[in-house]
Amino acid sequence: MSIQTKYIQIATPAAVQDQELLEAAQIIRDGGLVAFPTETVYGLGANALDEKAAKKIYEAKGRPSDNPLIAHISCYEELEPLVTGIPQAGGKLARRYWPGPLTMVFPKSPAVPYGTTGGLDTVAVRMPSDPVASRLIALAGVPVAAPSANLSGRPSPTTARHVWQDMNGRINMILDGGPVGIGLESTIVDVSGPVPVLLRPGGITLEMLRDTVGKVEVDPAIQGPPAEGLRPKAPGMKYRHYAPRGELTLVEGESRAVVSAIRRLVEEGLAEGRKVAVICTEETRDQYSGGILRCVGTRTRQETIAHNLFAVLRELDDLGAEIIYSESFSQDHLGRAVMNRLMKAAGYRVIQV
Ligand code: TXA
Ligand code: MG
């Protein structure tokens, strides 16, 4: 599969001009594929109402087609035609957190093809706040189905360069709107049942959701390895996403014990002639020596860690790291999303010290 991929640099993403997006919008209307920035990660967009276009997304990503896509909208009026009703909790959360990094699962209307929802009778909908994403969707005039714009199994792209690495020759256009803000995919909440259920943690935290609607359950599939016979409600969560090519292990415990355990493990790996890497934080970076050292952010601001995580995992891939040790993080607020992605990337390999 090789098609000419056009690369468009948006001059000032915060004040994007319609003229810069007209060709992209036309490609989407014509059933083609356009990668675009959002506030979470870069998305790979196609017309959500066109089953054939959705199929092209799966081909470009090399992704199993039972994994449903999120339909992106630019205003509230675009929600109604996609769903059979808006449950009270869904309405409340939409008013509080849209546009933003929140995806909600609703019962789908007949307008949404099963090719977009992976055969499900529900549809995931998100209204992004990124100005390029929002304007592109409005100009396209159709809801835009968009998974993260990475090849299946690679970390989600947080820059247009990451998208280029994975998608050049496979899609019609890449819109470069600079690095994304949050760096982790949106929070997913299923509001189709009596109690909202968190299916994927993200920028809108569990604490924020509960603050708005009270009771919110947590899908057990996001807390640990998928148990035998336990099917995650977000089908995509069953795949080992975000997998770096190197073998990643998390080390958990009191900070000084973690540092000395990782130092010892690095020495062992180096002695065996392996290419070893460490993911550390501003607080600990001076305490390591040997191996490839990457600082992912500072513990005093969880958002820095979320922002840099995928780029660090990609960079370690590109450097050919064979063994990666990472410090672990507290599982509250944004840390829940960080640890969810790290645990999956590590295939749930954790050393307690
Ligand atoms: O931040 C994001 O959400 C990004 C940007 C581009 O908006 N998109 C994204 O899409 O992360 P993707 O395809 O990588 O992840 C979508 C997740 C998958 O785990 C999928 O299984 C779940 O959403 N999902 C989609 N539709 C669903 C539905 N009807 N019910 C339950 N889960 C659903
Ligand atoms: Mg993805």
Tab-separated table of N, CA, C and O in Angstrom, residues 61-102:
chain	number	residue	atom	x	y	z
A	61	LYS	N	-3.859	1.386	9.685
A	61	LYS	CA	-3.271	1.154	11.004
A	61	LYS	C	-2.822	-0.284	11.203
A	61	LYS	O	-2.058	-0.567	12.123
A	62	GLY	N	-3.348	-1.189	10.373
A	62	GLY	CA	-3.100	-2.606	10.608
A	62	GLY	C	-3.799	-3.029	11.887
A	62	GLY	O	-3.246	-3.727	12.731
A	63	ARG	N	-5.051	-2.560	12.035
A	63	ARG	CA	-5.767	-2.752	13.288
A	63	ARG	C	-6.930	-3.712	13.103
A	63	ARG	O	-7.626	-3.664	12.096
A	64	PRO	N	-7.193	-4.586	14.090
A	64	PRO	CA	-8.321	-5.516	13.980
A	64	PRO	C	-9.626	-4.738	13.857
A	64	PRO	O	-9.822	-3.745	14.558
A	65	SER	N	-10.515	-5.159	12.976
A	65	SER	CA	-11.694	-4.345	12.679
A	65	SER	C	-12.828	-4.548	13.678
A	65	SER	O	-13.894	-3.981	13.534
A	66	ASP	N	-12.595	-5.352	14.750
A	66	ASP	CA	-13.624	-5.432	15.800
A	66	ASP	C	-13.387	-4.346	16.847
A	66	ASP	O	-14.100	-4.234	17.835
A	67	ASN	N	-12.363	-3.507	16.622
A	67	ASN	CA	-12.027	-2.465	17.584
A	67	ASN	C	-12.714	-1.165	17.145
A	67	ASN	O	-12.301	-0.561	16.173
A	68	PRO	N	-13.762	-0.739	17.860
A	68	PRO	CA	-14.581	0.380	17.383
A	68	PRO	C	-13.856	1.720	17.407
A	68	PRO	O	-12.904	1.914	18.149
A	69	LEU	N	-14.358	2.651	16.575
A	69	LEU	CA	-13.742	3.966	16.438
A	69	LEU	C	-14.550	5.016	17.201
A	69	LEU	O	-15.745	4.853	17.415
A	70	ILE	N	-13.875	6.097	17.584
A	70	ILE	CA	-14.555	7.222	18.229
A	70	ILE	C	-15.005	8.209	17.150
A	70	ILE	O	-14.215	8.573	16.275
A	71	ALA	N	-16.281	8.642	17.207
A	71	ALA	CA	-16.771	9.670	16.281
A	71	ALA	C	-16.546	11.042	16.905
A	71	ALA	O	-17.005	11.314	18.018
A	72	HIS	N	-15.823	11.911	16.191
A	72	HIS	CA	-15.504	13.249	16.705
A	72	HIS	C	-16.460	14.274	16.117
A	72	HIS	O	-16.723	14.260	14.916
A	73	ILE	N	-16.972	15.163	16.979
A	73	ILE	CA	-17.916	16.194	16.544
A	73	ILE	C	-17.376	17.575	16.923
A	73	ILE	O	-16.414	17.678	17.706
A	74	SER	N	-17.991	18.629	16.367
A	74	SER	CA	-17.487	19.977	16.642
A	74	SER	C	-18.471	20.817	17.459
A	74	SER	O	-18.125	21.898	17.925
A	75	CYS	N	-19.725	20.343	17.620
A	75	CYS	CA	-20.694	21.086	18.443
A	75	CYS	C	-21.803	20.129	18.909
A	75	CYS	O	-21.922	19.016	18.397
A	76	TYR	N	-22.607	20.565	19.899
A	76	TYR	CA	-23.624	19.689	20.488
A	76	TYR	C	-24.651	19.212	19.471
A	76	TYR	O	-25.129	18.089	19.532
A	77	GLU	N	-24.985	20.073	18.518
A	77	GLU	CA	-26.018	19.729	17.529
A	77	GLU	C	-25.615	18.478	16.743
A	77	GLU	O	-26.467	17.766	16.227
A	78	GLU	N	-24.314	18.223	16.655
A	78	GLU	CA	-23.860	17.066	15.875
A	78	GLU	C	-23.980	15.751	16.661
A	78	GLU	O	-23.814	14.674	16.092
A	79	LEU	N	-24.275	15.842	17.968
A	79	LEU	CA	-24.399	14.623	18.779
A	79	LEU	C	-25.723	13.900	18.500
A	79	LEU	O	-25.752	12.681	18.292
A	80	GLU	N	-26.804	14.667	18.494
A	80	GLU	CA	-28.145	14.079	18.436
A	80	GLU	C	-28.365	13.060	17.316
A	80	GLU	O	-28.919	11.988	17.573
A	81	PRO	N	-27.956	13.367	16.079
A	81	PRO	CA	-28.210	12.394	15.005
A	81	PRO	C	-27.462	11.067	15.179
A	81	PRO	O	-27.812	10.071	14.539
A	82	LEU	N	-26.443	11.037	16.052
A	82	LEU	CA	-25.617	9.828	16.182
A	82	LEU	C	-26.137	8.862	17.237
A	82	LEU	O	-25.727	7.704	17.284
A	83	VAL	N	-27.030	9.356	18.135
A	83	VAL	CA	-27.424	8.569	19.304
A	83	VAL	C	-28.943	8.457	19.377
A	83	VAL	O	-29.661	9.249	18.762
A	84	THR	N	-29.425	7.454	20.153
A	84	THR	CA	-30.885	7.330	20.268
A	84	THR	C	-31.424	8.172	21.413
A	84	THR	O	-32.616	8.411	21.505
A	85	GLY	N	-30.535	8.601	22.286
A	85	GLY	CA	-30.952	9.430	23.405
A	85	GLY	C	-29.731	9.862	24.176
A	85	GLY	O	-28.658	9.266	24.028
A	86	ILE	N	-29.881	10.922	24.986
A	86	ILE	CA	-28.749	11.400	25.776
A	86	ILE	C	-29.099	11.224	27.249
A	86	ILE	O	-29.879	11.980	27.817
A	87	PRO	N	-28.549	10.157	27.897
A	87	PRO	CA	-28.843	9.914	29.304
A	87	PRO	C	-28.406	11.119	30.147
A	87	PRO	O	-27.494	11.852	29.761
A	88	GLN	N	-29.056	11.286	31.307
A	88	GLN	CA	-28.811	12.464	32.135
A	88	GLN	C	-27.329	12.659	32.467
A	88	GLN	O	-26.797	13.770	32.339
A	89	ALA	N	-26.663	11.567	32.867
A	89	ALA	CA	-25.249	11.692	33.244
A	89	ALA	C	-24.420	12.160	32.035
A	89	ALA	O	-23.518	12.990	32.172
A	90	GLY	N	-24.760	11.648	30.864
A	90	GLY	CA	-24.054	12.035	29.641
A	90	GLY	C	-24.214	13.523	29.358
A	90	GLY	O	-23.263	14.208	29.000
A	91	GLY	N	-25.437	14.012	29.537
A	91	GLY	CA	-25.699	15.439	29.316
A	91	GLY	C	-24.898	16.307	30.267
A	91	GLY	O	-24.275	17.302	29.879
A	92	LYS	N	-24.887	15.890	31.547
A	92	LYS	CA	-24.154	16.661	32.568
A	92	LYS	C	-22.659	16.720	32.256
A	92	LYS	O	-22.028	17.769	32.332
A	93	LEU	N	-22.108	15.538	31.931
A	93	LEU	CA	-20.662	15.483	31.660
A	93	LEU	C	-20.316	16.270	30.397
A	93	LEU	O	-19.289	16.946	30.341
A	94	ALA	N	-21.193	16.205	29.408
A	94	ALA	CA	-20.947	16.948	28.169
A	94	ALA	C	-20.929	18.450	28.459
A	94	ALA	O	-20.039	19.173	27.997
A	95	ARG	N	-21.903	18.895	29.250
A	95	ARG	CA	-21.951	20.343	29.529
A	95	ARG	C	-20.714	20.798	30.288
A	95	ARG	O	-20.211	21.893	30.106
A	96	ARG	N	-20.191	19.928	31.152
A	96	ARG	CA	-19.050	20.333	31.978
A	96	ARG	C	-17.711	20.178	31.256
A	96	ARG	O	-16.831	21.014	31.387
A	97	TYR	N	-17.546	19.105	30.482
A	97	TYR	CA	-16.187	18.790	29.977
A	97	TYR	C	-16.028	18.814	28.460
A	97	TYR	O	-14.940	18.555	27.960
A	98	TRP	N	-17.085	19.081	27.714
A	98	TRP	CA	-16.936	19.240	26.267
A	98	TRP	C	-16.891	20.711	25.917
A	98	TRP	O	-17.647	21.482	26.521
A	99	PRO	N	-16.088	21.142	24.950
A	99	PRO	CA	-15.104	20.320	24.257
A	99	PRO	C	-13.925	19.991	25.178
A	99	PRO	O	-13.552	20.815	26.005
A	100	GLY	N	-13.344	18.788	25.002
A	100	GLY	CA	-12.229	18.386	25.848
A	100	GLY	C	-11.922	16.912	25.721
A	100	GLY	O	-12.524	16.205	24.906
A	101	PRO	N	-10.990	16.428	26.569
A	101	PRO	CA	-10.470	15.056	26.426
A	101	PRO	C	-11.378	13.988	27.045
A	101	PRO	O	-10.933	13.175	27.845
A	102	LEU	N	-12.669	14.051	26.723
A	102	LEU	CA	-13.641	13.096	27.257
A	102	LEU	C	-14.435	12.471	26.116
A	102	LEU	O	-15.019	13.189	25.301
